[in-house]
Tab-separated table of C-alpha atoms in Angstrom:
chain	number	residue	atom	x	y	z
A	388	MET	CA	0.000	0.000	0.000
A	389	LEU	CA	1.287	3.451	-0.894
A	390	MET	CA	1.995	5.961	1.868
A	391	ILE	CA	-0.739	8.624	1.759
A	392	ASN	CA	0.249	12.278	2.169
A	393	CYS	CA	-1.930	15.356	2.466
A	394	ASP	CA	-1.461	19.141	2.545
A	395	LEU	CA	-2.575	20.382	5.960
A	396	GLY	CA	-2.280	23.403	8.240
A	397	GLU	CA	-3.762	25.554	5.492
A	398	CYS	CA	-6.153	27.545	7.723
A	399	LEU	CA	-9.245	26.302	5.894
A	400	THR	CA	-12.799	26.944	7.090
A	401	PRO	CA	-14.060	24.499	8.174
A	402	ASN	CA	-10.684	23.075	9.151
A	403	PRO	CA	-10.377	19.443	7.959
A	404	ASP	CA	-7.072	18.677	9.736
A	405	ALA	CA	-8.491	16.747	12.696
A	406	GLN	CA	-10.643	14.630	10.374
A	407	VAL	CA	-7.856	13.968	7.868
A	408	MET	CA	-4.836	13.379	10.110
A	409	PRO	CA	-5.883	9.880	11.334
A	410	LEU	CA	-6.355	8.809	7.701
A	411	ILE	CA	-2.843	9.542	6.396
A	412	GLY	CA	0.798	8.661	6.935
A	413	MET	CA	2.464	11.962	5.971
A	414	ALA	CA	1.354	15.533	6.726
A	415	ASN	CA	2.670	18.339	4.507
A	416	ILE	CA	2.259	21.329	6.815
A	417	ALA	CA	2.073	24.842	5.343
A	418	CYS	CA	5.016	26.979	6.497
A	419	GLY	CA	3.655	30.489	6.034
A	420	GLY	CA	4.407	31.134	2.369
A	421	HIS	CA	1.020	30.575	0.726
A	422	VAL	CA	-0.691	30.308	4.102
A	423	GLY	CA	0.035	29.412	7.707
A	424	ASN	CA	1.206	30.958	10.957
A	425	ASP	CA	2.744	29.736	14.189
A	426	LYS	CA	-0.625	28.662	15.610
A	427	SER	CA	-1.658	26.693	12.531
A	428	MET	CA	1.765	25.047	12.319
A	429	ILE	CA	1.842	24.118	16.009
A	430	ASP	CA	-1.728	22.781	15.916
A	431	ALA	CA	-0.882	20.608	12.898
A	432	ILE	CA	2.372	19.391	14.478
A	433	LYS	CA	0.509	18.348	17.630
A	434	LEU	CA	-2.146	16.542	15.599
A	435	ALA	CA	0.521	14.706	13.633
A	436	LEU	CA	2.268	13.617	16.832
A	437	LYS	CA	-1.035	12.415	18.306
A	438	ASN	CA	-1.724	10.297	15.221
A	439	ASN	CA	1.859	9.073	14.643
A	440	VAL	CA	2.033	10.806	11.258
A	441	LYS	CA	5.326	11.769	9.603
A	442	ILE	CA	5.801	15.539	9.489
A	443	GLY	CA	6.872	17.420	6.383
A	444	ALA	CA	7.513	21.085	5.645
A	445	HIS	CA	5.355	22.506	2.842
A	446	PRO	CA	7.097	25.734	1.758
A	447	SER	CA	5.992	27.912	-1.138
A	448	TYR	CA	6.435	31.248	-2.798
A	449	ASN	CA	5.232	34.133	-0.612
A	450	ASP	CA	1.872	34.365	-2.333
A	451	SER	CA	-1.207	34.261	-0.117
A	452	VAL	CA	-3.335	35.986	-2.775
A	453	ASN	CA	-2.920	33.143	-5.269
A	454	PHE	CA	-2.477	30.385	-2.660
A	455	GLY	CA	1.078	29.821	-3.868
A	456	ARG	CA	-0.003	28.773	-7.334
A	457	VAL	CA	1.800	31.483	-9.324
A	458	SER	CA	5.509	31.305	-10.186
A	459	TYR	CA	7.897	34.126	-9.284
A	460	MET	CA	11.209	34.979	-10.899
A	461	LEU	CA	13.741	35.032	-8.065
A	462	SER	CA	17.510	34.843	-8.018
A	463	ASP	CA	19.028	31.674	-6.585
A	464	ASP	CA	19.979	33.575	-3.432
A	465	GLU	CA	16.490	35.030	-3.023
A	466	LEU	CA	14.898	31.621	-3.536
A	467	PHE	CA	17.302	29.984	-1.086
A	468	ASP	CA	16.517	32.579	1.601
A	469	LEU	CA	12.775	32.237	0.980
A	470	ILE	CA	12.703	28.462	1.369
A	471	GLN	CA	15.348	28.242	4.068
A	472	SER	CA	13.566	30.739	6.311
A	473	GLN	CA	10.244	28.897	6.060
A	474	VAL	CA	11.673	25.426	6.611
A	475	SER	CA	14.086	26.359	9.396
A	476	HIS	CA	11.354	28.208	11.311
A	477	PHE	CA	9.028	25.243	10.916
A	478	GLN	CA	11.777	22.866	12.033
A	479	ASN	CA	12.334	24.979	15.168
A	480	LEU	CA	8.632	24.696	15.993
A	481	CYS	CA	8.863	20.929	15.539
A	482	ILE	CA	11.819	20.737	17.923
A	483	GLN	CA	10.035	22.903	20.505
A	484	HIS	CA	7.124	20.442	20.539
A	485	GLY	CA	9.125	17.222	20.513
A	486	ALA	CA	8.537	16.428	16.852
A	487	THR	CA	10.915	15.451	14.060
A	488	LEU	CA	10.882	17.055	10.620
A	489	ALA	CA	11.160	14.126	8.189
A	490	TYR	CA	10.858	15.607	4.709
A	491	ILE	CA	10.157	18.616	2.496
A	492	LYS	CA	7.451	18.870	-0.128
A	493	PRO	CA	7.233	22.224	-1.945
A	494	HIS	CA	3.770	23.609	-2.603
A	495	GLY	CA	2.002	24.691	-5.777
A	496	ALA	CA	4.035	26.699	-8.252
A	497	LEU	CA	7.257	26.037	-6.340
A	498	TYR	CA	6.666	22.279	-6.702
A	499	HIS	CA	5.951	22.749	-10.420
A	500	ASP	CA	9.075	24.853	-10.919
A	501	MET	CA	11.199	22.307	-9.039
A	502	THR	CA	9.885	19.627	-11.377
A	503	HIS	CA	10.811	21.504	-14.562
A	504	GLN	CA	13.719	23.803	-13.691
A	505	GLN	CA	17.100	22.394	-12.693
A	506	SER	CA	18.064	25.657	-10.997
A	507	VAL	CA	15.039	25.552	-8.652
A	508	LEU	CA	15.619	21.900	-7.808
A	509	GLY	CA	19.269	22.684	-7.109
A	510	VAL	CA	18.380	25.487	-4.702
A	511	ILE	CA	15.957	23.270	-2.786
A	512	CYS	CA	18.620	20.572	-2.475
A	513	LYS	CA	21.030	23.210	-1.120
A	514	VAL	CA	18.424	24.227	1.460
A	515	ILE	CA	18.160	20.610	2.572
A	516	GLU	CA	21.926	20.346	2.821
A	517	SER	CA	22.065	23.503	4.941
A	518	ILE	CA	19.310	22.437	7.357
A	519	ASP	CA	19.561	18.645	7.587
A	520	PRO	CA	21.014	16.477	4.797
A	521	SER	CA	18.933	13.517	5.951
A	522	LEU	CA	15.681	15.266	4.985
A	523	ILE	CA	13.790	13.544	2.171
A	524	LEU	CA	12.463	15.544	-0.793
A	525	VAL	CA	9.062	14.638	-2.273
A	526	VAL	CA	9.107	14.891	-6.071
A	527	GLN	CA	6.721	14.145	-8.904
A	528	VAL	CA	6.817	10.731	-10.581
A	529	GLY	CA	8.431	10.804	-14.011
A	530	ASN	CA	11.019	13.178	-15.484
A	531	GLU	CA	13.735	10.868	-14.134
A	532	GLU	CA	16.515	12.535	-16.109
A	533	HIS	CA	15.693	15.821	-14.407
A	534	PHE	CA	16.110	14.369	-10.931
A	535	LYS	CA	18.863	11.789	-11.307
A	536	ASN	CA	21.772	14.266	-11.243
A	537	PHE	CA	20.665	15.425	-7.809
A	538	GLU	CA	19.481	12.153	-6.291
A	539	ASN	CA	22.971	10.694	-5.912
A	540	ASN	CA	24.000	13.780	-3.933
A	541	GLN	CA	20.976	13.768	-1.619
A	542	ASN	CA	21.616	11.842	1.592
A	543	GLY	CA	17.929	11.666	2.376
A	544	GLY	CA	16.934	10.869	-1.180
A	545	PHE	CA	13.615	11.348	-2.927
A	546	LEU	CA	10.071	10.058	-2.510
A	547	ARG	CA	8.229	9.881	-5.831
A	548	GLU	CA	4.648	11.077	-5.763
A	549	VAL	CA	1.411	10.944	-7.716
A	550	PHE	CA	-1.878	12.710	-6.967
A	551	ALA	CA	-5.157	10.929	-6.277
A	552	ASP	CA	-7.319	13.959	-6.991
A	553	ARG	CA	-5.583	15.617	-9.937
A	554	GLY	CA	-6.433	14.952	-13.569
A	555	TYR	CA	-3.813	13.314	-15.767
A	556	ASN	CA	-3.245	13.128	-19.499
A	557	ALA	CA	-1.191	9.944	-19.707
A	558	MET	CA	1.265	10.665	-16.844
A	559	HIS	CA	1.265	14.435	-17.275
A	560	MET	CA	-0.797	16.375	-14.762
A	561	ILE	CA	-3.393	18.634	-16.339
A	562	ALA	CA	-2.664	22.285	-15.519
A	563	ARG	CA	-5.034	23.821	-12.978
A	564	SER	CA	-6.071	26.396	-15.580
A	565	GLU	CA	-7.496	23.645	-17.814
A	566	GLU	CA	-10.688	21.623	-17.615
A	567	GLY	CA	-10.331	18.331	-15.795
A	568	ALA	CA	-7.392	19.462	-13.654
A	569	VAL	CA	-9.078	18.488	-10.377
A	570	LEU	CA	-11.220	15.431	-9.689
A	571	ASN	CA	-14.316	16.537	-7.791
A	572	GLU	CA	-16.069	13.185	-7.341
A	573	TYR	CA	-14.918	10.941	-4.533
A	574	ASN	CA	-15.551	7.797	-6.593
A	575	ALA	CA	-13.176	9.014	-9.308
A	576	ILE	CA	-10.514	9.808	-6.691
A	577	ILE	CA	-10.826	6.366	-5.114
A	578	GLU	CA	-10.642	4.739	-8.545
A	579	GLN	CA	-7.478	6.672	-9.396
A	580	PHE	CA	-5.970	5.814	-6.016
A	581	TRP	CA	-6.405	2.091	-6.654
A	582	ARG	CA	-5.136	2.423	-10.223
A	583	PHE	CA	-1.911	3.997	-9.001
A	584	SER	CA	-1.639	1.545	-6.094
A	585	ASN	CA	-1.731	-1.390	-8.492
A	586	ASP	CA	0.517	0.127	-11.174
A	587	LYS	CA	3.693	-1.954	-11.413
A	588	THR	CA	5.215	0.111	-14.236
A	589	LEU	CA	5.867	3.266	-12.201
A	590	LYS	CA	8.093	3.808	-9.190
A	591	ILE	CA	5.583	5.372	-6.796
A	592	ASP	CA	6.328	5.890	-3.107
A	593	THR	CA	3.471	8.126	-1.986
A	594	ILE	CA	0.134	9.440	-3.197
A	595	CYS	CA	-1.265	12.865	-2.367
A	596	PHE	CA	-4.778	13.958	-1.427
A	597	HIS	CA	-5.637	17.664	-1.057
A	598	SER	CA	-7.528	18.672	2.080
A	599	ASP	CA	-9.009	21.743	0.358
A	600	ASN	CA	-10.923	19.383	-1.970
A	601	PRO	CA	-14.002	18.058	-0.093
A	602	ALA	CA	-14.177	15.102	-2.468
A	603	SER	CA	-10.666	14.100	-1.427
A	604	VAL	CA	-11.585	14.189	2.249
A	605	GLU	CA	-14.634	12.055	1.491
A	606	ALA	CA	-12.490	9.635	-0.542
A	607	LEU	CA	-9.978	9.325	2.289
A	608	THR	CA	-12.752	8.592	4.789
A	609	ARG	CA	-14.250	5.907	2.570
A	610	LEU	CA	-10.854	4.330	1.910
A	611	LYS	CA	-10.244	4.152	5.665
A	612	ASP	CA	-13.645	2.556	6.227
A	613	ALA	CA	-12.833	-0.002	3.526
């Protein structure tokens, strides 16, 4: 069975974190870039500890207006400082509450840029090296040539991810600006989850559900009941 991860600590109303946390194995907790503050981070850390869920930092561009889903042109130094400040602050909160930061999964446009731009991936790997080289980086399945030059240098390595609730054209995610980008029926999400779980042709380590998609929360609940 694939490890299930979910984006949490995103200050949603109503807040799904308490409902979702017992259903997953990895919590990607927003670090204040697209959303999040000390209270939301601490609350999510405590919930993860209570439910024995691995804790990950979920940094993004500083973009609350667009929920971190718009790319920004930053120098390598600016990008390093942006990510490093979010992750190191989140790690300090983890330490203060007796938790361990296990991995990093960039959010939204930062995740997309990491997947397609060697320079962005390189900066994120440098952040990991500066904070804790054992941290794992969650990356998108596919595009192996893009990642292989960095994987050998990453002590923590990569976890390869697919999305239960995002639309795909073959193995390419449909852009959020296009029709079919998000699956909004829980049955379709469950079906895609099982399809990925049984796929022997791809190297998949983890599958993501989004807590801001009510259909995903419903799918997770039904999967747990099953």
